[in-house]
Structure formats: structure tokens, C-alpha cells
Coordinates of N, CA and C in Angstrom, one line a residue:
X1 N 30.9 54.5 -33.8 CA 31.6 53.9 -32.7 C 32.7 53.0 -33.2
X2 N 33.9 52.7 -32.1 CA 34.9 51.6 -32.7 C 34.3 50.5 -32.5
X3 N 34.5 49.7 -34.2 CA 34.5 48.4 -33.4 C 35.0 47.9 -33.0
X4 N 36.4 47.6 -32.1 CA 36.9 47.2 -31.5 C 35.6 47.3 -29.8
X5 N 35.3 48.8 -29.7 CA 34.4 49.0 -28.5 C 33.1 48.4 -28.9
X6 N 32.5 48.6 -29.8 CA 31.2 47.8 -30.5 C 30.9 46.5 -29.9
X7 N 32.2 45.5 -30.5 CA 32.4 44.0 -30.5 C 32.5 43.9 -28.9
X8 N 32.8 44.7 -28.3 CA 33.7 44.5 -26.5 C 32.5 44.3 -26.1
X9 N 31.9 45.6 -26.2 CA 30.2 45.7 -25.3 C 29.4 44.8 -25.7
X10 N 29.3 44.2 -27.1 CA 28.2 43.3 -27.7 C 28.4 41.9 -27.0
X11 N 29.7 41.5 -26.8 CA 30.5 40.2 -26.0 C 30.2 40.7 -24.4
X12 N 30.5 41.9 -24.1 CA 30.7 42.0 -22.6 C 29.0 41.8 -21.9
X13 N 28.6 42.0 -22.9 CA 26.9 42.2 -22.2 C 26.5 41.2 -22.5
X14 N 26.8 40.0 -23.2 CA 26.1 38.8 -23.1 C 26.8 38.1 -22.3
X15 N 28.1 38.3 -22.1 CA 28.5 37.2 -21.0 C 28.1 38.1 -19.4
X16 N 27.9 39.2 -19.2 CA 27.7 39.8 -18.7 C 26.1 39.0 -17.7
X17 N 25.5 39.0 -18.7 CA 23.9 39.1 -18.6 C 23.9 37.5 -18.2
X18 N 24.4 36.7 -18.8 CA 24.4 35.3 -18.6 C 25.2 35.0 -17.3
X19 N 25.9 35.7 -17.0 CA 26.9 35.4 -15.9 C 26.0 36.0 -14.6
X20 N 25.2 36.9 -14.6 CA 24.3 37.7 -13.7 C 23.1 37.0 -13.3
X21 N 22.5 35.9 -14.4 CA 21.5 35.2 -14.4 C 21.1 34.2 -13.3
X22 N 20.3 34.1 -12.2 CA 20.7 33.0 -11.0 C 20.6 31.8 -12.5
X23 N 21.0 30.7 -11.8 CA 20.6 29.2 -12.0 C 21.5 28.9 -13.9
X24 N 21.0 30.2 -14.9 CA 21.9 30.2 -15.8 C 23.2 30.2 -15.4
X25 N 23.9 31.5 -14.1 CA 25.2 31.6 -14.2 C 25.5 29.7 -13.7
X26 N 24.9 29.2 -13.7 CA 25.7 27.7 -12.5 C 26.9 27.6 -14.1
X27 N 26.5 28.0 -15.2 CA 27.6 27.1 -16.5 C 28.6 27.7 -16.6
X28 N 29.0 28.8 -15.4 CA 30.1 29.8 -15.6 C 31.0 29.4 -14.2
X29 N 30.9 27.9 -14.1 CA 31.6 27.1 -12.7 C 32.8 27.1 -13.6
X30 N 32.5 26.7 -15.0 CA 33.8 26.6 -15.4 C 34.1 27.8 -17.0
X31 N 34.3 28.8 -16.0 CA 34.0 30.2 -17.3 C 33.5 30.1 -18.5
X32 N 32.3 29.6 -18.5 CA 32.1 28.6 -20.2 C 31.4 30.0 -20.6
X33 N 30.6 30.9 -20.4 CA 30.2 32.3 -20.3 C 30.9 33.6 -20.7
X34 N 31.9 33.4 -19.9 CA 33.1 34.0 -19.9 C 34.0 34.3 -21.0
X35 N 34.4 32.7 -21.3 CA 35.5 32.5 -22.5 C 34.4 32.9 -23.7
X36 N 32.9 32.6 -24.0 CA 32.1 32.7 -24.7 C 32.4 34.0 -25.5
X37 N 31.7 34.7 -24.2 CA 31.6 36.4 -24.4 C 32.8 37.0 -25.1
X38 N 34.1 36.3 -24.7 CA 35.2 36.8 -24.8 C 35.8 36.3 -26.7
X39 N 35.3 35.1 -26.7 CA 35.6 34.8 -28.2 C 34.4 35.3 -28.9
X40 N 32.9 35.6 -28.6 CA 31.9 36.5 -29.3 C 32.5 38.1 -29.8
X41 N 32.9 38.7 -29.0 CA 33.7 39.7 -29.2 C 34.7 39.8 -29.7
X42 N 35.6 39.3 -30.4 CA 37.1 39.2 -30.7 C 36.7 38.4 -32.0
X43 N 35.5 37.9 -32.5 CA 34.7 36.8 -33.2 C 34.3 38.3 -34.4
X44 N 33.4 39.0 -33.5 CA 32.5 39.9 -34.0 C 33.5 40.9 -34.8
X45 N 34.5 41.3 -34.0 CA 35.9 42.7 -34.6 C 36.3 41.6 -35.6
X46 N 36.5 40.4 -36.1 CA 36.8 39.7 -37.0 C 35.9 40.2 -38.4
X47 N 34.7 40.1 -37.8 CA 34.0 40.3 -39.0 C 33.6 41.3 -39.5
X48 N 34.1 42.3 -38.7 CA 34.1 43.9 -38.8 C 35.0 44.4 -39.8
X49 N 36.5 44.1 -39.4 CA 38.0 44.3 -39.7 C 37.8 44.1 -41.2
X50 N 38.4 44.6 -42.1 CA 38.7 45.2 -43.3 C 40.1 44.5 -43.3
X51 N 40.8 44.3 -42.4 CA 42.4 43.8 -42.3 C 42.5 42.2 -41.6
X52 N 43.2 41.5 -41.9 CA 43.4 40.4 -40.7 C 44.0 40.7 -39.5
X53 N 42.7 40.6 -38.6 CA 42.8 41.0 -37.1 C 44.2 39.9 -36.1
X54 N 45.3 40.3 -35.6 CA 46.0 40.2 -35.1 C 46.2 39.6 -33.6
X55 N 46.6 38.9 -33.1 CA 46.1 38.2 -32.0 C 46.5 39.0 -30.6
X56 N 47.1 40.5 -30.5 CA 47.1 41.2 -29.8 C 45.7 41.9 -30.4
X57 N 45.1 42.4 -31.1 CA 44.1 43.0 -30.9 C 42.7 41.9 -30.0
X58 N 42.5 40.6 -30.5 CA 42.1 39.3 -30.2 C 42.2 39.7 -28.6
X59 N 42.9 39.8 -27.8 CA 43.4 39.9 -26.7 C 42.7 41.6 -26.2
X60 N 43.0 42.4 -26.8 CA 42.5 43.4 -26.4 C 40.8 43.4 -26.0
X61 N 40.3 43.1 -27.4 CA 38.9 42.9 -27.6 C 38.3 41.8 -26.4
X62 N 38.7 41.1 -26.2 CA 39.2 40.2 -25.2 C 38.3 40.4 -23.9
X63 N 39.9 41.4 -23.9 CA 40.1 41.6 -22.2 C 39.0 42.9 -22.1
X64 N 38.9 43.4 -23.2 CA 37.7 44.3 -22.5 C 36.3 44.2 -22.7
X65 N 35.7 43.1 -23.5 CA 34.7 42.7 -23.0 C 34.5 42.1 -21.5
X66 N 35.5 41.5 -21.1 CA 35.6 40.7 -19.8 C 34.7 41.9 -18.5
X67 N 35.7 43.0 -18.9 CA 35.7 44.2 -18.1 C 34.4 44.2 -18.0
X68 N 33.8 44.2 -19.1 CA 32.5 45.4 -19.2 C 31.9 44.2 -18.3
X69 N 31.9 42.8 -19.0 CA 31.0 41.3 -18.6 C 31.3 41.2 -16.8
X70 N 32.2 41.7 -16.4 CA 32.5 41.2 -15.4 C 32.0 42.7 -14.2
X71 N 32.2 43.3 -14.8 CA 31.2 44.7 -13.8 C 29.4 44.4 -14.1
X72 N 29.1 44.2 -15.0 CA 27.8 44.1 -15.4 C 27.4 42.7 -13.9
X73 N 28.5 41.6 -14.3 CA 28.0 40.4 -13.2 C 28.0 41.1 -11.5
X74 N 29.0 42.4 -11.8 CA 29.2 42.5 -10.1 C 28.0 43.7 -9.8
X75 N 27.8 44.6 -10.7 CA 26.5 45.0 -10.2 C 25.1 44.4 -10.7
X76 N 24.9 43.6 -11.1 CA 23.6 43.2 -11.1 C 23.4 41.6 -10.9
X77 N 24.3 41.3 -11.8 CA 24.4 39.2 -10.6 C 24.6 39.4 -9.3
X78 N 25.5 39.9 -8.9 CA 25.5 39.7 -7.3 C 24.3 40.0 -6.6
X79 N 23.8 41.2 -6.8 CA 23.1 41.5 -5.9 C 21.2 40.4 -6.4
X80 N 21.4 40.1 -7.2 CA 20.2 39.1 -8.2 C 20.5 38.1 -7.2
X81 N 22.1 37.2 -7.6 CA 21.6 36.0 -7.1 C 21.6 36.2 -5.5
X82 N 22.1 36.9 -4.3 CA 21.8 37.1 -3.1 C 20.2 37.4 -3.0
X83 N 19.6 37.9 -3.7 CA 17.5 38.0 -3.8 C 17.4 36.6 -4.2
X84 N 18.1 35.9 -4.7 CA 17.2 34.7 -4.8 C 17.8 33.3 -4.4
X85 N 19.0 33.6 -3.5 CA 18.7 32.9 -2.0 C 20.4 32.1 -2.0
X86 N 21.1 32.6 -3.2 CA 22.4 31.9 -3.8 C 22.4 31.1 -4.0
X87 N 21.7 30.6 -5.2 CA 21.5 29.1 -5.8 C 23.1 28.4 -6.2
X88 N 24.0 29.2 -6.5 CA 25.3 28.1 -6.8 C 25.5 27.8 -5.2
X89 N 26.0 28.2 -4.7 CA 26.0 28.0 -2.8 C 25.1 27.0 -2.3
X90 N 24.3 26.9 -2.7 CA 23.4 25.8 -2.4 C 23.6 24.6 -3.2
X91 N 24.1 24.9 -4.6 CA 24.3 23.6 -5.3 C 25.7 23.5 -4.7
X92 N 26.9 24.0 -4.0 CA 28.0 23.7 -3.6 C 28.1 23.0 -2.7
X93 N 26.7 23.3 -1.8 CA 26.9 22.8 -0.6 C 26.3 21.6 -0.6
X94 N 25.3 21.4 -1.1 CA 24.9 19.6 -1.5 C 25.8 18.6 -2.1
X95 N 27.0 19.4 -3.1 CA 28.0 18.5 -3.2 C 28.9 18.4 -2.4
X96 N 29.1 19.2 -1.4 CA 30.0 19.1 0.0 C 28.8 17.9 0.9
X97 N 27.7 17.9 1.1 CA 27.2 17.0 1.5 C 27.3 16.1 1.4
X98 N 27.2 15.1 0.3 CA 27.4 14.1 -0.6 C 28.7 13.7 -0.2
X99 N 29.9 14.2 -0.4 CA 31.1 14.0 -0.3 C 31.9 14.2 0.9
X100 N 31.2 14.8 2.0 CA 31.5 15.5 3.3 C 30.5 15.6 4.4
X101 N 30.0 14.5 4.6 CA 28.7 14.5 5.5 C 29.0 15.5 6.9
X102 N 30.1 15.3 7.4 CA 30.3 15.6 8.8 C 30.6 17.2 8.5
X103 N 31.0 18.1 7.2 CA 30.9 19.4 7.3 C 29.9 20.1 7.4
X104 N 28.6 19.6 6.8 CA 27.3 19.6 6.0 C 26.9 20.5 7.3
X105 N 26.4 20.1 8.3 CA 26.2 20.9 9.5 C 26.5 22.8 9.7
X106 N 27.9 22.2 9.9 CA 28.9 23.7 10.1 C 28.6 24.1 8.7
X107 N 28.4 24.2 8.0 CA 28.5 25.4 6.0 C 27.0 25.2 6.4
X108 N 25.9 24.6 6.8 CA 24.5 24.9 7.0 C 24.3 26.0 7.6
X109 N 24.9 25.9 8.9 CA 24.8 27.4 10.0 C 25.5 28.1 9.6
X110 N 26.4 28.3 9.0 CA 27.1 29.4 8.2 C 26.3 30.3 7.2
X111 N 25.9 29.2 6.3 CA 25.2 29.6 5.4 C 24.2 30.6 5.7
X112 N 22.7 29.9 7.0 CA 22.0 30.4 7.4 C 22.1 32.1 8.2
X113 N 23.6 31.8 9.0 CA 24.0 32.9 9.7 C 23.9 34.3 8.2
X114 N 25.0 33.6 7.1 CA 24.9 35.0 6.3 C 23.3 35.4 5.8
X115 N 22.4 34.4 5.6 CA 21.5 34.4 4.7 C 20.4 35.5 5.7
X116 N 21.0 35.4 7.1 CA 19.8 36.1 8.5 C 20.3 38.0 8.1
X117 N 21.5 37.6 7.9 CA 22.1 39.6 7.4 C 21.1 40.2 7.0
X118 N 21.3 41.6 7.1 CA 20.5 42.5 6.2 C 21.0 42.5 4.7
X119 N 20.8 43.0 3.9 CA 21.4 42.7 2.5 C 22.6 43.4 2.2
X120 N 22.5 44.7 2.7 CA 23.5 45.6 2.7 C 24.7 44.6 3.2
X121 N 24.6 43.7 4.4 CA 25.9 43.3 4.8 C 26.2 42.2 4.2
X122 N 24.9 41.6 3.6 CA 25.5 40.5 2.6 C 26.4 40.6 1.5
X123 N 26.1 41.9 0.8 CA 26.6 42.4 -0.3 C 27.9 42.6 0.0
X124 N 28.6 43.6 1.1 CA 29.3 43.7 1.1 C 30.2 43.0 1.6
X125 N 29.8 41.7 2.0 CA 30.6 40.4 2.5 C 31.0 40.1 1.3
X126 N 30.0 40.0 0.4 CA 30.4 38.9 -1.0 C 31.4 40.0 -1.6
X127 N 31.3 41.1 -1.6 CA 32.2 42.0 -2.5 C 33.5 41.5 -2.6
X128 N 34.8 41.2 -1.6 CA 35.7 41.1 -1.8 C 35.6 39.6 -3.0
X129 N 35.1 38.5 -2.9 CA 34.8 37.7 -4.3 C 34.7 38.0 -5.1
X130 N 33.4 38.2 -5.4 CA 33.1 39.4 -7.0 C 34.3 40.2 -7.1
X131 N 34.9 40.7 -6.4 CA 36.4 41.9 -7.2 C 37.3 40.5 -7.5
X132 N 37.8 39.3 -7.0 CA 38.3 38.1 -7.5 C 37.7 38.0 -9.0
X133 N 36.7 38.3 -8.9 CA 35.5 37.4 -10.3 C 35.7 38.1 -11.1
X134 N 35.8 39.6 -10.8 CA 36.0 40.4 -12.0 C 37.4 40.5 -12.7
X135 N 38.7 39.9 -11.8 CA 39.6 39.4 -12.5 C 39.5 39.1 -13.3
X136 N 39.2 37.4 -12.5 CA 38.7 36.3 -13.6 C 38.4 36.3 -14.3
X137 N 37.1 37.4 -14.8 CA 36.2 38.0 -16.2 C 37.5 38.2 -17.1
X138 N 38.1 38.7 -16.4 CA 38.7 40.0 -17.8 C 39.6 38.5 -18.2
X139 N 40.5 37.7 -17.2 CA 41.5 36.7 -17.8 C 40.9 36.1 -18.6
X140 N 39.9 34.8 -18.3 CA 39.1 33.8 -19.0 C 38.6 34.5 -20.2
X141 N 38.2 36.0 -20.0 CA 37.8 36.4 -21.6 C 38.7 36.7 -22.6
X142 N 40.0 37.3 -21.7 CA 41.1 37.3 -22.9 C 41.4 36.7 -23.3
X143 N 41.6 35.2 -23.0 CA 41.7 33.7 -23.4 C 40.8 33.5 -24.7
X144 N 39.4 33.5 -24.2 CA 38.1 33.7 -24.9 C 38.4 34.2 -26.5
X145 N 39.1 35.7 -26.3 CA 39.0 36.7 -27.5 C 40.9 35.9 -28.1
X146 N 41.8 35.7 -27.3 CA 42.8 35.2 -28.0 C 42.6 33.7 -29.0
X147 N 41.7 32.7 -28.4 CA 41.1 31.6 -29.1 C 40.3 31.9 -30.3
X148 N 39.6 33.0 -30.2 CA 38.6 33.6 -31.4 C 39.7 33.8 -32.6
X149 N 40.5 34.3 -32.2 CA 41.9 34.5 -33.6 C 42.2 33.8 -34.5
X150 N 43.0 32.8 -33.5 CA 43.2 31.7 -33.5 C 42.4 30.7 -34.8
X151 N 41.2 30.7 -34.2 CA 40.1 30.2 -34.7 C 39.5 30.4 -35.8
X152 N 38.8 31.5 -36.0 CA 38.1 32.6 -36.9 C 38.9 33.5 -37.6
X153 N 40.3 33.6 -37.8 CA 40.9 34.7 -38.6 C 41.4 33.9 -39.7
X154 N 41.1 33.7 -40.6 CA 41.7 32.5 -41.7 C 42.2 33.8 -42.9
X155 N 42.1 34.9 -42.8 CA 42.7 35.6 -43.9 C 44.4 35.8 -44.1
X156 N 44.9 35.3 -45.1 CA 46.3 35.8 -44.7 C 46.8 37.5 -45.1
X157 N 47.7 37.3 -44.7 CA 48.5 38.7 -44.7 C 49.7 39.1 -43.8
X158 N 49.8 40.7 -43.3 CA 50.6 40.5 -42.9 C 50.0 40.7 -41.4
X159 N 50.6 39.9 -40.5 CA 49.7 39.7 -39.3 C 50.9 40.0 -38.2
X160 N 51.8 40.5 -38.7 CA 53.1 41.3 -37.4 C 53.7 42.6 -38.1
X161 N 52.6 43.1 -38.5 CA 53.1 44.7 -38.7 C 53.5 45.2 -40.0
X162 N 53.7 46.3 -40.6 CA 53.9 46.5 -42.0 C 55.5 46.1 -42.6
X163 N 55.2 45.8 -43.7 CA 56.7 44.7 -44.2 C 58.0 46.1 -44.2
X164 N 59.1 45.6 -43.7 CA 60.2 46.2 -43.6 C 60.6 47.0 -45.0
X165 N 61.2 48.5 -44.7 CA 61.4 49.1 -46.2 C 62.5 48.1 -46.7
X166 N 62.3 48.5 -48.0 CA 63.5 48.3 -49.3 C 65.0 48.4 -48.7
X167 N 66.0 47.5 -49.1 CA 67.6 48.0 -48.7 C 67.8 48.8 -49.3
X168 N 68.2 49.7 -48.6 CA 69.5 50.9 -49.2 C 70.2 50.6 -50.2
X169 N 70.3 51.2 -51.2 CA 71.5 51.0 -52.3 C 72.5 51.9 -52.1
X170 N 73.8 51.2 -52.4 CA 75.1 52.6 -51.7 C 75.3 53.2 -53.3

């Protein structure tokens, strides 16, 4: 297999799996999962590479763990955390309490109204979000896998392409 694809799926599936997780995903408020996955994989093609890895491949590796991490969250997080009752939603909405007593009411019956759906229509209410999220996967992880470079590539060399030929002699 490539590692470039190796490192993607090894990153995409743990940010994936963690991002899917109820009450785990709450540490992906601020893509901490995400960028994770995304510097794990771009981390891992580091230690693969035979060459010093370049920060457009960093970026690649990246972005496509994101992909994999961020489908993995839309088919199996979503429909997980809607079975177990939308725990970040609930922790959003006690901080809108706290800080918004007089909304607290209206986002209650809201809440309650979606939570009364059948599932089917819950799902595909939340779908248009999740397709937002799965952006987001793929951005925050390219970030993720461009930091990994950054970070973790300490070999030198030539790191913009093979050295220019010899001048011409006339």
C-alpha cells in the first residue's frame, strides 16, 4: 500500500473514531481531534519517507486523512451521537443558559421538538452540518498534517525539488 494512503487512513481513523465518539467528540469544539489526526498522519509518512518529506506532501497527507476522518464522523458519529440524545447540544445549551437565561426556554422546545422526530428526520436535518464538518475535517487536518512538517521533518536536503542542471558551456 502507499504510505502516503497508509499514514492518511491510520490518522483518518483515529481522528475519525474519536470525533464519532459521544462525550469524547466534546474535545473536537476546538478541532483538537482533527488537527491531531491530521499531524498523526503527515507524522507517520515522516517516518515512512526514505526522503525529507516536503510540506506540500504534509498537506496532502493532511487533507486526506481529514477526508477519510471526517466521513467516518458523518457516517457513524452522527448517527451515534443523535442515539444518545446529543450530548454536545446539551452541553451548548446549558452554556446558553448560564449566559442567556431568557433564551433557555425557546432552544428547550426546539431541542425537544427535534429530539420528538423519527430518526430518519433527525438525521437528515443534521446532514446539511455534518457536510459543513466534513469541510472542516479535511481544513483543520491539513493544518494538522502541514504543522507535522514543520515540526517533525528535521532532515535536511533538498526540500523544493531536484537541484537545477549544470550551465551550459559554449
Amino acid at each position: 500500500m502507499n504510505p502516503k494512503l497508509r499514514a492518511a487512513i491510520t490518522g483518518g481513523l483515529l481522528m475519525g473514531l474519536l470525533s464519532a465518539t459521544p462525550y469524547v467528540n466534546i474535545a473536537n469544539c476546538c478541532c483538537v481531534w482533527v488537527l491531531f489526526g491530521g499531524a498523526l498522519a503527515a507524522y507517520l509518512y515522516i517516518k515512512s519517507s526514505k526522503t525529507p518529506v516536503l510540506m506540500a506532501e504534509g498537506v496532502q497527507v493532511g487533507a486526506l486523512a481529514g477526508a477519510i476522518g471526517g466521513l467516518i464522523n458523518l457516517l457513524i458519529g452522527l448517527p451515534l451521537n443523535l442515539l444518545a440524545g446529543n450530548p454536545g447540544l446539551r452541553m451548548v445549551m446549558k452554556m446558553i443558559e448560564r449566559l442567556n437565561p431568557q433564551q433557555t426556554e425557546l432552544m428547550r422546545q426546539r431541542f425537544e421538538e427535534g429530539a420528538s422526530q423519527p430518526f430518519l428526520a433527525q438525521y437528515l436535518s443534521a446532514l446539511p452540518g455534518a457536510l459543513i464538518g466534513l469541510v472542516m475535517f479535511v481544513l483543520f487536518a491539513t493544518l494538522g498534517g502541514l504543522l507535522a512538517v514543520v515540526i517533525f521533518e528535521k532532515r535536511k536536503g533538498e526540500q523544493e525539488g531536484p537541484p537545477p542542471p549544470p550551465p551550459a558551456h559554449l
